[in-house]
Amino acid sequence: ADEKTTVTENDAQVVKSEYDDIGIAKVENSVYVRKEASADSDYVGRLYTNNAATILETKDGWYKIKSGNVEGYVSADYVVVGDEKLISEASTRVAVVKTETLRVRKEGSADAKVLTQVAEGDELDIQKEAEDGWVKVKTNEGDGFVSTDYVDLETEYTYGETKEEEEQRLAAEEAEREAEAQAAAEAAA
């Protein structure tokens, strides 16, 4: 007996991953962000290794991106899009304190000894994601635990820079080098 299987299409929406429009620059040092989708176009900024960018559109082997204050086109050869593992490696998870003073405990329990206290607005690097309402964080006094009731868990990325931001950064670095050289010369005199 022949069995026939009928496959029907439905109108279910495809669930989009939170990583689908995030790209990470995979380059030796940096890649130009161009005004237009062409290698001959003027550059408006740069993406550096592991900088994150939001993919706005795809066009002929180029991504239109926004990363920090820079927006433009990057060759798709230099950006990996939607790779959850790579995105995770390029980001930092932090717990942002949302209460006036927060006790960091030695263990994940309200009865555990207090390791230190941190102020509202402080960002603590997450060492281990939340379990049972507690997240393991890094402090100057060592690793400890904070209650997720008193922190916001956020993901931070590094972003590209505009041509102007790059020029300002380079000028500031040069001024700092000159000041250090002058201070060293005065100390030697």
Short mmCIF file of C-alpha atoms in Angstrom, two decimals:
data_model
loop_
_atom_site.label_atom_id
_atom_site.label_comp_id
_atom_site.label_asym_id
_atom_site.label_seq_id
_atom_site.Cartn_x
_atom_site.Cartn_y
_atom_site.Cartn_z
CA ALA A 1 0.00 0.00 0.00
CA ASP A 2 1.31 3.38 -0.96
CA GLU A 3 1.25 5.93 1.81
CA LYS A 4 1.15 9.53 0.82
CA THR A 5 2.31 12.32 3.06
CA THR A 6 0.85 15.72 2.60
CA VAL A 7 2.99 18.66 3.56
CA THR A 8 1.24 21.94 4.04
CA GLU A 9 2.70 25.36 4.46
CA ASN A 10 1.48 27.55 7.24
CA ASP A 11 1.69 31.21 7.96
CA ALA A 12 3.96 30.83 10.99
CA GLN A 13 6.52 33.58 11.26
CA VAL A 14 10.17 32.63 11.25
CA VAL A 15 11.71 33.36 14.64
CA LYS A 16 14.69 35.63 14.21
CA SER A 17 17.77 35.14 16.37
CA GLU A 18 19.00 38.11 18.39
CA TYR A 19 22.34 37.60 16.60
CA ASP A 20 21.06 37.69 13.00
CA ASP A 21 21.93 41.33 12.41
CA ILE A 22 25.14 41.53 14.47
CA GLY A 23 28.44 41.38 12.63
CA ILE A 24 31.93 41.07 14.11
CA ALA A 25 35.01 42.40 12.29
CA LYS A 26 37.44 39.55 11.64
CA VAL A 27 40.55 41.35 10.42
CA GLU A 28 44.26 41.46 11.19
CA ASN A 29 44.07 45.04 12.46
CA SER A 30 41.31 47.13 10.89
CA VAL A 31 39.08 47.47 7.85
CA TYR A 32 37.82 50.68 6.28
CA VAL A 33 34.16 51.60 6.49
CA ARG A 34 33.37 53.16 3.10
CA LYS A 35 30.91 55.88 2.11
CA GLU A 36 29.61 53.68 -0.74
CA ALA A 37 29.70 49.93 -1.44
CA SER A 38 32.98 50.14 -3.36
CA ALA A 39 36.69 49.79 -2.54
CA ASP A 40 37.24 53.01 -4.49
CA SER A 41 34.88 54.99 -2.24
CA ASP A 42 36.22 57.37 0.43
CA TYR A 43 36.45 55.91 3.89
CA VAL A 44 34.33 57.33 6.71
CA GLY A 45 35.76 55.24 9.54
CA ARG A 46 37.24 51.93 10.60
CA LEU A 47 36.27 48.69 12.26
CA TYR A 48 38.99 47.07 14.34
CA THR A 49 39.37 43.39 15.23
CA ASN A 50 36.32 42.12 17.13
CA ASN A 51 34.37 45.39 16.82
CA ALA A 52 30.63 44.78 16.63
CA ALA A 53 28.34 46.31 14.02
CA THR A 54 24.64 46.21 13.28
CA ILE A 55 23.99 45.03 9.73
CA LEU A 56 21.54 47.44 8.12
CA GLU A 57 21.48 45.88 4.64
CA THR A 58 23.41 43.67 2.23
CA LYS A 59 24.46 44.92 -1.20
CA ASP A 60 26.64 43.10 -3.78
CA GLY A 61 29.12 41.55 -1.32
CA TRP A 62 29.03 44.55 1.02
CA TYR A 63 27.29 45.16 4.31
CA LYS A 64 25.88 48.53 5.21
CA ILE A 65 26.73 48.77 8.91
CA LYS A 66 26.39 50.99 11.94
CA SER A 67 29.04 50.63 14.64
CA GLY A 68 29.24 53.30 17.30
CA ASN A 69 29.09 56.61 15.43
CA VAL A 70 30.32 55.23 12.10
CA GLU A 71 27.87 54.20 9.40
CA GLY A 72 28.79 52.99 5.95
CA TYR A 73 29.80 49.96 3.92
CA VAL A 74 32.26 47.15 4.70
CA SER A 75 33.22 44.29 2.43
CA ALA A 76 31.46 41.10 3.54
CA ASP A 77 34.89 39.41 3.39
CA TYR A 78 35.85 41.11 6.68
CA VAL A 79 32.71 40.74 8.77
CA VAL A 80 31.18 37.55 10.21
CA VAL A 81 27.43 37.88 10.73
CA GLY A 82 25.19 35.98 13.13
CA ASP A 83 27.85 33.68 14.63
CA GLU A 84 26.65 33.37 18.23
CA LYS A 85 29.94 31.94 19.53
CA LEU A 86 32.06 34.64 17.88
CA ILE A 87 29.69 37.39 19.04
CA SER A 88 29.86 36.03 22.57
CA GLU A 89 33.69 35.95 22.48
CA ALA A 90 33.80 39.56 21.20
CA SER A 91 31.51 40.87 23.93
CA THR A 92 31.73 41.41 27.67
CA ARG A 93 28.89 40.57 30.03
CA VAL A 94 28.51 42.97 32.94
CA ALA A 95 26.25 43.37 35.96
CA VAL A 96 25.32 47.03 36.46
CA VAL A 97 24.46 47.86 40.07
CA LYS A 98 21.01 49.45 40.39
CA THR A 99 20.85 50.03 44.15
CA GLU A 100 22.68 52.59 46.29
CA THR A 101 25.06 50.09 47.88
CA LEU A 102 25.27 46.41 46.98
CA ARG A 103 26.91 43.68 49.01
CA VAL A 104 29.05 41.25 47.05
CA ARG A 105 28.91 37.89 48.81
CA LYS A 106 31.49 35.08 48.95
CA GLU A 107 28.81 32.57 47.92
CA GLY A 108 25.49 32.80 46.09
CA SER A 109 23.38 33.21 49.21
CA ALA A 110 22.02 36.09 51.29
CA ASP A 111 23.47 34.32 54.35
CA ALA A 112 27.03 34.19 52.92
CA LYS A 113 29.78 36.46 54.22
CA VAL A 114 30.20 39.85 52.56
CA LEU A 115 33.32 40.11 50.36
CA THR A 116 32.94 43.83 49.57
CA GLN A 117 30.39 46.51 48.74
CA VAL A 118 29.91 48.33 45.45
CA ALA A 119 28.11 51.54 44.54
CA GLU A 120 25.14 52.22 42.29
CA GLY A 121 26.17 52.41 38.64
CA ASP A 122 29.29 50.26 39.09
CA GLU A 123 29.83 47.67 36.37
CA LEU A 124 31.09 44.25 37.44
CA ASP A 125 32.44 41.76 34.91
CA ILE A 126 30.37 38.58 34.96
CA GLN A 127 32.39 35.41 35.52
CA LYS A 128 29.42 33.04 35.46
CA GLU A 129 25.85 33.69 34.35
CA ALA A 130 22.97 33.76 36.82
CA GLU A 131 21.94 30.61 38.63
CA ASP A 132 19.22 30.56 41.26
CA GLY A 133 19.07 34.37 41.29
CA TRP A 134 22.83 34.93 41.77
CA VAL A 135 25.55 35.89 39.31
CA LYS A 136 29.29 35.40 39.85
CA VAL A 137 31.24 38.64 39.33
CA LYS A 138 34.82 39.88 39.47
CA THR A 139 35.78 42.58 41.99
CA ASN A 140 39.09 44.09 43.16
CA GLU A 141 38.80 41.87 46.24
CA GLY A 142 38.24 38.69 44.18
CA ASP A 143 35.32 36.82 42.68
CA GLY A 144 32.00 37.02 44.49
CA PHE A 145 28.27 36.81 43.97
CA VAL A 146 25.51 39.41 43.64
CA SER A 147 21.76 38.96 43.61
CA THR A 148 20.14 39.52 40.22
CA ASP A 149 17.43 41.50 42.07
CA TYR A 150 19.88 44.41 42.38
CA VAL A 151 21.72 44.41 39.04
CA ASP A 152 20.93 44.73 35.36
CA LEU A 153 22.74 42.14 33.23
CA GLU A 154 24.06 43.71 30.02
CA THR A 155 26.21 42.79 27.05
CA GLU A 156 28.85 45.31 25.99
CA TYR A 157 30.66 45.47 22.67
CA THR A 158 33.49 47.52 21.26
CA TYR A 159 32.63 49.62 18.24
CA GLY A 160 34.34 51.17 15.25
CA GLU A 161 35.27 54.81 15.02
CA THR A 162 34.64 57.56 12.53
CA LYS A 163 37.49 59.15 10.59
CA GLU A 164 37.20 62.22 12.84
CA GLU A 165 37.25 60.12 16.04
CA GLU A 166 40.33 58.32 14.76
CA GLU A 167 42.10 61.64 14.02
CA GLN A 168 41.24 62.96 17.50
CA ARG A 169 42.45 59.76 19.18
CA LEU A 170 45.73 59.78 17.24
CA ALA A 171 46.30 63.47 18.07
CA ALA A 172 45.65 62.82 21.77
CA GLU A 173 48.05 59.84 21.73
CA GLU A 174 50.73 61.96 20.05
CA ALA A 175 50.28 64.77 22.59
CA GLU A 176 50.59 62.24 25.42
CA ARG A 177 53.81 60.81 23.92
CA GLU A 178 55.26 64.33 23.56
CA ALA A 179 54.35 65.17 27.18
CA GLU A 180 55.97 61.94 28.41
CA ALA A 181 59.12 62.64 26.36
CA GLN A 182 59.31 66.19 27.74
CA ALA A 183 58.83 64.95 31.33
CA ALA A 184 61.55 62.35 30.81
CA ALA A 185 63.91 64.96 29.35
CA GLU A 186 63.26 67.31 32.30
CA ALA A 187 63.81 64.48 34.79
CA ALA A 188 67.13 63.61 33.12
CA ALA A 189 68.33 67.22 33.17
#
